[in-house]
Short mmCIF file of C-alpha atoms and ligand atoms in Angstrom, two decimals:
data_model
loop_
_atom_site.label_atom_id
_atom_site.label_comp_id
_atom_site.label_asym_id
_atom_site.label_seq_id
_atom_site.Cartn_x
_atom_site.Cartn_y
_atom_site.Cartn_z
CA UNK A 1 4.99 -10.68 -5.79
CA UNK A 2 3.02 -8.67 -7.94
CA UNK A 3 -0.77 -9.74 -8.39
CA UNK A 4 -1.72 -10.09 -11.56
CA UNK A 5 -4.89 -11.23 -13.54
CA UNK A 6 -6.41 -14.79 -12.58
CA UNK A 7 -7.31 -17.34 -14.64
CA UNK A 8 -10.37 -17.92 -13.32
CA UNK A 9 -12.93 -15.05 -12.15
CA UNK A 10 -14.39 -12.33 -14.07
CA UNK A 11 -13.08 -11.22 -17.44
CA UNK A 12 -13.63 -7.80 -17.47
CA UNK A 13 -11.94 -7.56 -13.94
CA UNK A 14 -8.43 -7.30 -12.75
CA UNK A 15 -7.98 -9.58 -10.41
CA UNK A 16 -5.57 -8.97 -7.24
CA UNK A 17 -5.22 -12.39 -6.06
CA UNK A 18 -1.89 -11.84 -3.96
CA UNK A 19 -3.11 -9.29 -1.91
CA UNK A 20 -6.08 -10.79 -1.45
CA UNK A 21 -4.72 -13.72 0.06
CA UNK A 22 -2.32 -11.63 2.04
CA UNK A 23 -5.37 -9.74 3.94
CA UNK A 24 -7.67 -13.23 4.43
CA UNK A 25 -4.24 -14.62 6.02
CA UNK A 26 -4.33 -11.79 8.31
CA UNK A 27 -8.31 -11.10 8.83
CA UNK A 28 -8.62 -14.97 9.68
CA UNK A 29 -4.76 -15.83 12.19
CA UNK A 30 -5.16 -12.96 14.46
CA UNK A 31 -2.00 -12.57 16.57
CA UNK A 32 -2.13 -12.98 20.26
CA UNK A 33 -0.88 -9.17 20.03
CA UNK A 34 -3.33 -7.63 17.94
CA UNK A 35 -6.25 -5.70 18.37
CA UNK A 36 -7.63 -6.73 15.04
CA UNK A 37 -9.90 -9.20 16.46
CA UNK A 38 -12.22 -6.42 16.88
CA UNK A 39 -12.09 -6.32 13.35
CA UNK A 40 -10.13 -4.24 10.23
CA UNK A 41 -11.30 -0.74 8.86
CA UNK A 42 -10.01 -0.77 4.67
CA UNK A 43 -10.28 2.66 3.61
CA UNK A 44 -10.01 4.31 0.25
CA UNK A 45 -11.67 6.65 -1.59
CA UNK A 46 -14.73 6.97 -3.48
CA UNK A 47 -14.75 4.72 -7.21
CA UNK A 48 -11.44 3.31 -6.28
CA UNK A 49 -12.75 -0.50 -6.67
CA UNK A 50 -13.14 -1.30 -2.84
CA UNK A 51 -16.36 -3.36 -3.44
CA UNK A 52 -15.03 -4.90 -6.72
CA UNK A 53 -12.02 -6.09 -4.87
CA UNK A 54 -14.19 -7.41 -1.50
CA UNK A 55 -16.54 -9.00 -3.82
CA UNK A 56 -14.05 -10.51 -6.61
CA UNK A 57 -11.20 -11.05 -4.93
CA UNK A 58 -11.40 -10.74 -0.82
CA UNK A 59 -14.52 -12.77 -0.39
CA UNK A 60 -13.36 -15.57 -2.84
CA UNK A 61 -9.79 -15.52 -0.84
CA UNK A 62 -11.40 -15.75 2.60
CA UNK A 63 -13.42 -18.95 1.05
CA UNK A 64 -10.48 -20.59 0.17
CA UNK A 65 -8.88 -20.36 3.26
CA UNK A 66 -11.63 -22.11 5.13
CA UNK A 67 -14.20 -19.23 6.27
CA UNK A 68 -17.65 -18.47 5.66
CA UNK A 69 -18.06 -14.96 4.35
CA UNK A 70 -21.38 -13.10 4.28
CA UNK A 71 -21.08 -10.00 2.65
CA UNK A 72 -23.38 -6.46 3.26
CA UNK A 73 -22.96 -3.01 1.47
CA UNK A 74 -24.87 -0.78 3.20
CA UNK A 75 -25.24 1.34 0.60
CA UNK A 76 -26.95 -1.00 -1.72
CA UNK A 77 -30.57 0.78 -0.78
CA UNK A 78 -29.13 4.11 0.98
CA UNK A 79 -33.13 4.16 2.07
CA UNK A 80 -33.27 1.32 3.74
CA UNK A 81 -31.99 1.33 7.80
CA UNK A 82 -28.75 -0.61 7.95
CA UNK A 83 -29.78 -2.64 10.74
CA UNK A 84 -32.34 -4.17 8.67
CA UNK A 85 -29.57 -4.86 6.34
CA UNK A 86 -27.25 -6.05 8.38
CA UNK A 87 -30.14 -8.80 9.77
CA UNK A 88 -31.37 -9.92 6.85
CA UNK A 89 -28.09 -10.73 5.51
CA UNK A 90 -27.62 -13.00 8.45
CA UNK A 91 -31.01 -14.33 7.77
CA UNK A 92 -30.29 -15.23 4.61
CA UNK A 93 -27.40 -17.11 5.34
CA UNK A 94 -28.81 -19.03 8.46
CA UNK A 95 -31.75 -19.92 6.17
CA UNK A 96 -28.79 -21.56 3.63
CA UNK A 97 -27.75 -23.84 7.18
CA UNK A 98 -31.00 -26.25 7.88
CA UNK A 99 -29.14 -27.66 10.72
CA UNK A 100 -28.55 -24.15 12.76
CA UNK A 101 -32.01 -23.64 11.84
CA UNK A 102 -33.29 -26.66 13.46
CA UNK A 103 -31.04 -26.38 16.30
CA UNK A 104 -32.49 -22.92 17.09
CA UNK A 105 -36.32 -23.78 16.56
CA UNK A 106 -35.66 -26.60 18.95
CA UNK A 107 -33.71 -24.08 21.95
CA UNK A 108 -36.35 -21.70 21.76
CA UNK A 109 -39.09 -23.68 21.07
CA UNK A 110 -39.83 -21.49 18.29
CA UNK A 111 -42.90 -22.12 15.46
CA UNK A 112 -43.87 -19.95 12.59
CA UNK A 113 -43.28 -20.33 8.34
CA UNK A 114 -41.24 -23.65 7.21
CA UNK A 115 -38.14 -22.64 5.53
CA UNK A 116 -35.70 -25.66 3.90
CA UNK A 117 -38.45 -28.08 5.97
CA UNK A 118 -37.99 -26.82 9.33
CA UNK A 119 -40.57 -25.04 11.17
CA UNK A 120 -38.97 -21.51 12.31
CA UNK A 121 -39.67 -17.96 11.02
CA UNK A 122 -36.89 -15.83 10.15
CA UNK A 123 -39.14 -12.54 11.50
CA UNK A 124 -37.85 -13.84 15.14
CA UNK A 125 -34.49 -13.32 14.25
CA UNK A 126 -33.03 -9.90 15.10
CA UNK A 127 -32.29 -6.61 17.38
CA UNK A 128 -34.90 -6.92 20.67
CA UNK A 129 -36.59 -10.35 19.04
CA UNK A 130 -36.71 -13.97 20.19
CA UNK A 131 -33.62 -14.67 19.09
CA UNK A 132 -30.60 -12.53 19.12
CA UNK A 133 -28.33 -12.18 16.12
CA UNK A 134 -25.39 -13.51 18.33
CA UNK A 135 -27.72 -16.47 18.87
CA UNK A 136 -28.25 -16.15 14.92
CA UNK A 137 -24.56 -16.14 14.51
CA UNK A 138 -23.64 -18.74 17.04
CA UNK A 139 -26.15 -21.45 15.42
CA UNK A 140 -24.17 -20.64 12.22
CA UNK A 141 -20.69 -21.07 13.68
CA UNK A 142 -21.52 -24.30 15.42
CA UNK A 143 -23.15 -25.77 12.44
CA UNK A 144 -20.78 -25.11 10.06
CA UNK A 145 -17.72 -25.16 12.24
CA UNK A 146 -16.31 -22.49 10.17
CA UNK A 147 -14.91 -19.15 10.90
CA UNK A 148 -17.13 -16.55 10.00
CA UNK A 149 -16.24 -13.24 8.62
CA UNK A 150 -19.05 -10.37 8.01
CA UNK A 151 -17.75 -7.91 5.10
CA UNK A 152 -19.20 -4.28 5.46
CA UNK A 153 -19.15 -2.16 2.79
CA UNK A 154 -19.13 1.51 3.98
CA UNK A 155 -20.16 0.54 7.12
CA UNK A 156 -19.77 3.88 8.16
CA UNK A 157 -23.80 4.19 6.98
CA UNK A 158 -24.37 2.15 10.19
CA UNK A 159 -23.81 4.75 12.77
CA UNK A 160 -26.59 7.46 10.78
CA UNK A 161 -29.01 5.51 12.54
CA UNK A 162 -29.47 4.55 16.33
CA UNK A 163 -30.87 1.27 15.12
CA UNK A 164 -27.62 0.65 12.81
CA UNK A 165 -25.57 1.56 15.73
CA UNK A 166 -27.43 -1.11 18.02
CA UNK A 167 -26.86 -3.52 15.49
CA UNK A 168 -23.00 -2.30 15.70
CA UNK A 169 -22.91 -3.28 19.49
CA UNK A 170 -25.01 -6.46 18.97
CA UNK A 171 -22.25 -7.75 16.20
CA UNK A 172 -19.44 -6.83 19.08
CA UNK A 173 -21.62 -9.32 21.61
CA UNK A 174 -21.46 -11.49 18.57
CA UNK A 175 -17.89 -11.13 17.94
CA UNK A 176 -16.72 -12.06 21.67
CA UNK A 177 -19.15 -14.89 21.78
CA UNK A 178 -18.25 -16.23 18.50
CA UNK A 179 -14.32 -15.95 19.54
CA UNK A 180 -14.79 -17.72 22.84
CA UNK A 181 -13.58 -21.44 22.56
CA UNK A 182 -16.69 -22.46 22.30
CA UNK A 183 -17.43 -21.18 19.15
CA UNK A 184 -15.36 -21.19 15.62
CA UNK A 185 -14.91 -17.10 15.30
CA UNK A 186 -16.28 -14.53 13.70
CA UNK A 187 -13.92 -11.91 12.16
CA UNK A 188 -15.82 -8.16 10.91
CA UNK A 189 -14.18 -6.30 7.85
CA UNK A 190 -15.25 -2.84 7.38
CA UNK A 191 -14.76 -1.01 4.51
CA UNK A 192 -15.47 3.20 3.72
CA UNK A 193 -14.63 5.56 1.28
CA UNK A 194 -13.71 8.53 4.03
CA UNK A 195 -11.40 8.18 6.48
CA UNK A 196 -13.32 10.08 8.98
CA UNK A 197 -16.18 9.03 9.24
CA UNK A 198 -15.17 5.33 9.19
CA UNK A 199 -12.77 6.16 12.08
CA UNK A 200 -15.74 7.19 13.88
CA UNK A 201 -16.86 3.44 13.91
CA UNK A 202 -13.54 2.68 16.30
CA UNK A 203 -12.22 6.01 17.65
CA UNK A 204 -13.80 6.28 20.67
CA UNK A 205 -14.29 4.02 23.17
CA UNK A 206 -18.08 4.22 23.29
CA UNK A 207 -17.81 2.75 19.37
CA UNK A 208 -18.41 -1.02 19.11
CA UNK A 209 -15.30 -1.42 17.16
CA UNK A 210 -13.17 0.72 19.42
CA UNK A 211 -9.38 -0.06 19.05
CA UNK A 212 -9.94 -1.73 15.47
CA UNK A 213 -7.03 -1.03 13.12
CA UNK A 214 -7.60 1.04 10.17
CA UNK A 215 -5.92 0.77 7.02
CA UNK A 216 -5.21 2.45 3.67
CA UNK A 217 -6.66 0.16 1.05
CA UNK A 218 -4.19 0.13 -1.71
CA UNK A 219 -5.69 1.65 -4.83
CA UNK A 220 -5.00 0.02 -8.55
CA UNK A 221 -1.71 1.08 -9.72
CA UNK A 222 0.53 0.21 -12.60
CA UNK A 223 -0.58 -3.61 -12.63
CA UNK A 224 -3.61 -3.02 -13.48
CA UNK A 225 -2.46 -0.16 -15.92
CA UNK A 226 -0.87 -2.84 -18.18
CA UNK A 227 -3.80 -5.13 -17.77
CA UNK A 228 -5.91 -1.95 -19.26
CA UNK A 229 -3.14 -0.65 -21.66
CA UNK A 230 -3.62 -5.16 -23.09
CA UNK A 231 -6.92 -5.28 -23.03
CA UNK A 232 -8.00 -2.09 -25.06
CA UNK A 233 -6.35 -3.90 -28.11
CA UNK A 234 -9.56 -2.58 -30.06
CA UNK A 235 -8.03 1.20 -30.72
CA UNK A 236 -6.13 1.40 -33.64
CA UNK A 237 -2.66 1.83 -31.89
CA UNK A 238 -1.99 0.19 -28.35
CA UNK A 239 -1.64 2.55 -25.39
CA UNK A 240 1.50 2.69 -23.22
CA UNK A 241 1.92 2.03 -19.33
CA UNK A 242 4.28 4.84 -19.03
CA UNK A 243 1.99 6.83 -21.14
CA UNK A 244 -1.48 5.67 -19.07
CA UNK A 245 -0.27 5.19 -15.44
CA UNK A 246 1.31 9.27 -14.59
CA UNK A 247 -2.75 9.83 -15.85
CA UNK A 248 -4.36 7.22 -13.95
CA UNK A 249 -2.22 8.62 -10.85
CA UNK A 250 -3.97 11.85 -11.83
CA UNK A 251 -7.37 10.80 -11.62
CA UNK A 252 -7.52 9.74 -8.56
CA UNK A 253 -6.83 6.02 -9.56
CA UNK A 254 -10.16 5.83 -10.82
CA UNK A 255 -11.06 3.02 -13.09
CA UNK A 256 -13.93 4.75 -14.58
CA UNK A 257 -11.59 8.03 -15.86
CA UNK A 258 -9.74 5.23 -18.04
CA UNK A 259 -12.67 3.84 -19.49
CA UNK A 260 -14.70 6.66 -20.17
CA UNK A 261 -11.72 7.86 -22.09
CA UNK A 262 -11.36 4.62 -23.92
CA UNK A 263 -14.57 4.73 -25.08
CA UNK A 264 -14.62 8.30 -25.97
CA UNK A 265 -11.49 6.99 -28.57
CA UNK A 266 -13.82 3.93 -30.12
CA UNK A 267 -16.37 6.15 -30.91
CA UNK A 268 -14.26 8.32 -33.17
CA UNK A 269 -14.35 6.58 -36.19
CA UNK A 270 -12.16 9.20 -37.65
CA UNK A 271 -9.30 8.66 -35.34
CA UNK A 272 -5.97 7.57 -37.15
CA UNK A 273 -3.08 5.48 -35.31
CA UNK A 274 -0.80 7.76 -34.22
CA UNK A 275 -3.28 10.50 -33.09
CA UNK A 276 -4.11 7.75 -30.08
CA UNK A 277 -1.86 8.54 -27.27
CA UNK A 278 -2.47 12.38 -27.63
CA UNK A 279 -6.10 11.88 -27.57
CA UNK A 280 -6.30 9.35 -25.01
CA UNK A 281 -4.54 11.95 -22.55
CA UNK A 282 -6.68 14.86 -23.30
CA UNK A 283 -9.85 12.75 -22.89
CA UNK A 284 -8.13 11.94 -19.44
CA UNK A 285 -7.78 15.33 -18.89
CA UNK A 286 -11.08 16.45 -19.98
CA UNK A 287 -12.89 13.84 -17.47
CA UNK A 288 -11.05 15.38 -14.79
CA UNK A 289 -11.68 19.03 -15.25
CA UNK A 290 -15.50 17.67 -15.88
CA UNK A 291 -15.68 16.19 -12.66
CA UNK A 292 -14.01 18.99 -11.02
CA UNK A 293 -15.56 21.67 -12.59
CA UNK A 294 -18.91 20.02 -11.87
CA UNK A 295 -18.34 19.60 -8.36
CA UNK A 296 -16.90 23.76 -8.39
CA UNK A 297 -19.96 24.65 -9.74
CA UNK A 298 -21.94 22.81 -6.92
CA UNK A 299 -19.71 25.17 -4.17
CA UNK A 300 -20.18 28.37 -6.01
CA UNK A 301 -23.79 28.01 -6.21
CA UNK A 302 -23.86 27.41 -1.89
CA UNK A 303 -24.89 30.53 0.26
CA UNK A 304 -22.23 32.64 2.18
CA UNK A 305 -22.48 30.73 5.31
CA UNK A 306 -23.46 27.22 3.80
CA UNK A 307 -20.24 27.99 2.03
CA UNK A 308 -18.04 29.05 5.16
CA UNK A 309 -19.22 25.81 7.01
CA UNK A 310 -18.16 23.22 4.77
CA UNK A 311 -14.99 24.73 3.74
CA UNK A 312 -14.07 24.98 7.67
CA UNK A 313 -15.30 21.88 8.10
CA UNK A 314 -13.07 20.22 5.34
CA UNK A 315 -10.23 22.41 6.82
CA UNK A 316 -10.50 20.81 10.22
CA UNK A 317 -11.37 17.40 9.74
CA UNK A 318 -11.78 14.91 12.56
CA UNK A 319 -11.31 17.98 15.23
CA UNK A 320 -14.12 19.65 13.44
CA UNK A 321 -16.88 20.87 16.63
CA UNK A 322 -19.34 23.34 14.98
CA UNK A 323 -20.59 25.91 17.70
CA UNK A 324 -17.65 26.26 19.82
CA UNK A 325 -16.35 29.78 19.87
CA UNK A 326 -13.07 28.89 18.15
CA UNK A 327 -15.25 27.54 15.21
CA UNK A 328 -17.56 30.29 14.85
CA UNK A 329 -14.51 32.90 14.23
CA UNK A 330 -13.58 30.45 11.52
CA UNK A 331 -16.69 30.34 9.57
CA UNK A 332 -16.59 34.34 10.05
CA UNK A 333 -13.06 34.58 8.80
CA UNK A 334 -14.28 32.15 5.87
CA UNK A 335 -17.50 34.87 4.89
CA UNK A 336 -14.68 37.67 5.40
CA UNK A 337 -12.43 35.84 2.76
CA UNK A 338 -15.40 35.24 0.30
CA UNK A 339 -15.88 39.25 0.80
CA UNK A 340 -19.53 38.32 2.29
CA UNK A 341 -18.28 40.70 5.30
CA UNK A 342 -21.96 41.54 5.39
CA UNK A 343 -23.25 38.27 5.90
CA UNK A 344 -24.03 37.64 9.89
CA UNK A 345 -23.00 33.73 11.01
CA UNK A 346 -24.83 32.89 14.15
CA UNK A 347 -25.73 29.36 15.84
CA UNK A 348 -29.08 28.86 13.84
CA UNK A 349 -27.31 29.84 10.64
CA UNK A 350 -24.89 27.19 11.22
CA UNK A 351 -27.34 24.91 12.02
CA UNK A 352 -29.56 25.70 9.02
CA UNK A 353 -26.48 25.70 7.12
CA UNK A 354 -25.53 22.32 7.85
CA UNK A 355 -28.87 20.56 6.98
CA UNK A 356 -29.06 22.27 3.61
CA UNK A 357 -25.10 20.70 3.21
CA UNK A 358 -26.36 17.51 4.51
CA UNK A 359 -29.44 17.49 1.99
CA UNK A 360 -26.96 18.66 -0.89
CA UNK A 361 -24.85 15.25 -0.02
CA UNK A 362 -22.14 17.35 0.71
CA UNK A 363 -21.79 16.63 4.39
CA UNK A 364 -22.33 13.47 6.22
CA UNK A 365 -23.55 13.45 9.95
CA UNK A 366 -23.43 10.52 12.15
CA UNK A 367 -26.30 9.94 14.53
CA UNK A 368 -24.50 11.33 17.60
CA UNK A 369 -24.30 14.36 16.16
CA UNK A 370 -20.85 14.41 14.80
CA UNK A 371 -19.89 15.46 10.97
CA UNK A 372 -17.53 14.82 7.99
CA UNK A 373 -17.41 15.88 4.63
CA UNK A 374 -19.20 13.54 2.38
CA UNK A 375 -16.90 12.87 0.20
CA UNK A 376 -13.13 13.13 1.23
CA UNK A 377 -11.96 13.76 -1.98
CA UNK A 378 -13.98 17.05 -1.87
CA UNK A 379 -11.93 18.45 0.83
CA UNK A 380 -8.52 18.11 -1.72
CA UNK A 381 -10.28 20.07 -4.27
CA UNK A 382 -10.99 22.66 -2.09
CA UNK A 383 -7.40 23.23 -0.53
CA UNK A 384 -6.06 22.81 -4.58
CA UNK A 385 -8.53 25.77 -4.89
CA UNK A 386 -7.12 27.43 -1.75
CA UNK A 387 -9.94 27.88 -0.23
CA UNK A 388 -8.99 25.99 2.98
CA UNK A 389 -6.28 28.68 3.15
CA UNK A 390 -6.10 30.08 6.96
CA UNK A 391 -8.99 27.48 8.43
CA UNK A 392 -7.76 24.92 10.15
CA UNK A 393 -6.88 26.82 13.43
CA UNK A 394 -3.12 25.24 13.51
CA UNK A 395 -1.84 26.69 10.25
CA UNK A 396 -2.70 25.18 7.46
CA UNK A 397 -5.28 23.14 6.35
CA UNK A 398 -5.84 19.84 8.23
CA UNK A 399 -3.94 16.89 6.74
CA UNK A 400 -6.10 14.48 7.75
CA UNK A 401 -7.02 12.60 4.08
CA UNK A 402 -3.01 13.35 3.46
CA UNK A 403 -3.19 9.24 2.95
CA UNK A 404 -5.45 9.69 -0.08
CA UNK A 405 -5.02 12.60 -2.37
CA UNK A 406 -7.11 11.89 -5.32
CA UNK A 407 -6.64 14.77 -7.69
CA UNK A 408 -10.53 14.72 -9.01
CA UNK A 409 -13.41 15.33 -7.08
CA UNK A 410 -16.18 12.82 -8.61
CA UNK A 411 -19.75 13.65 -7.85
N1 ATP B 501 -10.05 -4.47 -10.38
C1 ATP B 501 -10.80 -3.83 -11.27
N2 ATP B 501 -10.73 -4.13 -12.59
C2 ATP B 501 -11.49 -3.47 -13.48
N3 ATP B 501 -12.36 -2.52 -13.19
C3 ATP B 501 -12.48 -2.17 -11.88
C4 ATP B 501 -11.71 -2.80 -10.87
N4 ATP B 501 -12.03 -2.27 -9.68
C5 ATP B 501 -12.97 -1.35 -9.93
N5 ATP B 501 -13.25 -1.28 -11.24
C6 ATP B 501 -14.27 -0.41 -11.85
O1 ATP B 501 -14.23 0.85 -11.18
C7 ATP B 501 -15.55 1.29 -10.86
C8 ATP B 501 -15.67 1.51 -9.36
O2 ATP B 501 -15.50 0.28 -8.71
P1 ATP B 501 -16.18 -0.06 -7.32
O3 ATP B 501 -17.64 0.16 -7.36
O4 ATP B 501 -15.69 -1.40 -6.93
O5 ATP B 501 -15.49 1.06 -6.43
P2 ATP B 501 -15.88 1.55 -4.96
O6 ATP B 501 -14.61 2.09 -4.40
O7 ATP B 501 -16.56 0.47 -4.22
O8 ATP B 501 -16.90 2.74 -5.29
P3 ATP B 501 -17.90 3.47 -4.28
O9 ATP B 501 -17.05 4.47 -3.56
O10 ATP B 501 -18.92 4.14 -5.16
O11 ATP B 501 -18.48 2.44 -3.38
C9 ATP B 501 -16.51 0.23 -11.40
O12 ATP B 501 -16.98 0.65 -12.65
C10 ATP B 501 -15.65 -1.00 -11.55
O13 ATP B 501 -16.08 -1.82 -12.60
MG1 MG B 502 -18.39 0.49 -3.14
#
C-alpha cells in the first residue's frame, strides 16, 4: 500500500506512515533467524529526509507498537563527543522514570542532587562511573517493562572518537543484557548518510555492531511528489507529477531542490500561468548545476596531491588503504592525469594531504585510522566528471554507493 499523508502529525510534512510501521514491526519481532538483534543500519544520502522520517514517522510508529524510543543525532553539536551524547540522552530519559531512579539510588546506595524527589545524581551515570549505562538501561527496561529502542542518527560520528566507540561497546553489553529474559529488550537503529563509513560500525568483527544488517533507506519518490505538486496550490498554475518527479529523480531526491525552486516561482510576481512548468524546471535545473558547480569549484581549488588522494580515494571506496604501494601508484597516476607530472607524492604528502581534506570536510576518518569520503554523493560527481577514470585498481571506478546515485553533489 502506498503511504500517504496522515491526518494527524505535522502539516508541512509528508508523512510515510506504512513504511513506518513496516520497519517498527521488524526493528521490534526479531526472527529467531536474524542477526538484526544487533541492531539495523538505514542508509541514505545526505538531505534525503532520514531524520525527518525517524523523528516524524519511525519514532511515533515504534510508540505505537508498544516501545520506548529515545532518540540521539549525533550530529546535533558536531563539537560535542558523542559519548557524552549518547549518555545524556539516557539520562534524560531515566530522569523521566522516578521508579528506575529510585531503584538504582537504592542498589548502589547512591546520594547526590534530588531529581523528580529522589536523591541520586545523574553525574554517576555513565562510561567508567558508578553506574553503568547497561545498569542505566536495565533500571529503565524493568521499570517500564517496555522494549526499548535507541535511534542514532549518523551514528557513524560515534567511531571519530575512542570515547564514542566505548560507548558503542557499552550499548552492545546493554543490548545482550537488555535481551536476556530477564529484561524487556532493547533494539539500536542506526542511521548515516554514507554507506561506508556507517558499514564501518558492523563490518568487522572488532565493531560493536558486527553482523548488523544494513539497509538502503528508501528515499521520497512520486508519493510525496503529488503531495508537493497539491500543496504548492499558491503558484498561479498547478505543477504536474509527471512534470516534477523525472526532476526530483534528478536532484538527488532532495526535498530542498523542490522547494527552493518553488519559492524562487512565488517571488516572481511577474510570472504568468502558463510560463510555470517551464520555469519550475529550469529553477530545478539551476539548483543543481549550483550545487554542483559549487562543490567543482571546491576540487579545482585542492593542490595536486590533495587532489589525487581524494579522487583515489572516492575511486576505491571501502578497499581504500592509503600508503600501500598499490595506492601510491594510484595517486601518481591521478597527478599524471591532472598533467601535475612534476608534482612528487610521497608518504608525508599523503599524510599532509589527507588532514587538509579532512579539515576541508571533504574526507571523513574514523578513529582507527580508516577513511571515507565525506559525503558519498561527492564521489558520483566526480566519476560524472570522469575523474575517477582508471583509479580503482579493478577497472573502473568502485561501485560501492551504486545503491545511491544522487545526481547533485550538495555542500
Ligand atoms: N517527508 C518530508 N516531507 C517534507 N519535507 C521533507 C520530508 N523529509 C525531508 N524533508 C525536508 O528535506 C530537508 C532534509 O531533511 P532531513 O534533515 O530530514 O534530511 P537528512 O537526510 O536527515 O539530512 P542530513 O543528511 O543533513 O542529516 C529538510 O528541509 C526537510 O524539511
Ligand atoms: Mg539528518
Amino acid at each position: 500500500m502506498a503511504d500517504k499523508t496522515s491526518t494527524e502529525g505535522t502539516k508541512n510534512i509528508f508523512h510515510r506512515p506504512d513504511m513506518a510501521n513496516k520497519i517498527a514491526k521488524q526493528v521490534l519481532h526479531v526472527s529467531p533467524t536474524s542477526a538484526s538483534s544487533s541492531g539495523v543500519f538505514l542508509t541514505a544520502p545526505r538531505r534525503t529526509g532520514k531524520t525527518t522520517f525517524m523523528r516524524e514517522d519511525l519514532a511515533p510508529a515504534l510508540t505505537a507498537q508498544g516501545a520506548l524510543v529515545i532518540y540521539v543525532d549525533l550530529w546535533e553539536d558536531p563539537k560535542a563527543d558523542p559519548s557524552d551524547v549518547i549518555i545524556s540522552a539516557i539520562k534524560a530519559e531515566l530522569a523521566r522514570h522516578e521508579f528506575a531512579l529510585k531503584r538504582l539510588a537504592k542498589s548502589f546506595s547512591l546520594g547526590g542532587a534530588k531529581i523528580a524527589g529522589v536523591d541520586f545524581s545523574l553525574d554517576r551515570i555513565g562510561l567508567g562511573k558508578e553506574v553503568s549505562l547497561v545498569q542505566a538501561l536495565s533500571a529503565i527496561s524493568d521499570t517500564t517493562k517496555k522494549v526499548i529502542v535507541l535511534i542514532i542518527d549518523e551514528a557513524q560520528h560515534a567511531i571519530t572518537t575512542s570515547s564514542g566507540s566505548d560507548a558503542m561497546f557499552s550499548l552492545k553489553s546493554a543490548r545482550d543484557e537488555l535481551n536476556s529474559h530477564q529484561h524487556h529488550g532493547l533494539r539500536v537503529v542506526c542511521t548515516g548518510s554514507n554507506r561506508d563509513k556507517l558499514a564501518m560500525l558492523r563490518n568487522s568483527k572488532d565493531q560493536a555492531f558486527f553482523g548488523a544488517p544494513l539497509v538502503p533507506f528508501p528515499s521520497l519518490g512520486k508519493d510525496y511528489v503529488a503531495w508537493f505538486c497539491k500543496n504548492s496550490d499558491d503558484l498561479p498554475t498547478p505543477l504536474s507529477v509527471d512534470v516534477v518527479l523525472p526532476l526530483f529523480e534528478r536532484s538527488g531526491s532532495r526535498p530542498e531542490i523542490l522547494g527552493a525552486a518553488a519559492d524562487e516561482l512565488r517571488f516572481d510576481f511577474t510570472l504568468e500561468g502558463h510560463q510555470v512548468t517551464e520555469r519550475f524546471s529550469w529553477a530545478v535545473e539551476e539548483q543543481i548545476k549550483a550545487t554542483n558547480d559549487d562543490a567543482m569549484r571546491v576540487i579545482r581549488s585542492l593542490t595536486p596531491v590533495q587532489s589525487a588522494v581524494l579522487r583515489v580515494l572516492a575511486a576505491s571506496g571501502a578497499e581504500y588503504a592509503p600508503f600501500e604501494s598499490a595506492t601510491m601508484e594510484r595517486y601518481k597516476i591521478a597527478v599524471r592525469q591532472a598533467r601535475d607530472a612534476g608534482v612528487n607524492v610521497e608518504v608525508t604528502a599523503v599524510q599532509q594531504a589527507l588532514l587538509a581534506l579532512q579539515e576541508k570536510s571533504l574526507v571523513w576518518r574514523a578513529s582507527r585510522g580508516v577513511y571515507a569520503i565525506e559525503d558519498s554523493t561527492l564521489t558520483e560527481l566526480l566519476r560524472q566528471q570522469g575523474l575517477l577514470e582508471g583509479l580503482s585498481g579493478h577497472g573502473e571506478g568502485s561501485d560501492y554507493t551504486k545503491d545511491f546515485v544522487p545526481q547533485t553533489c550538495a555542500r
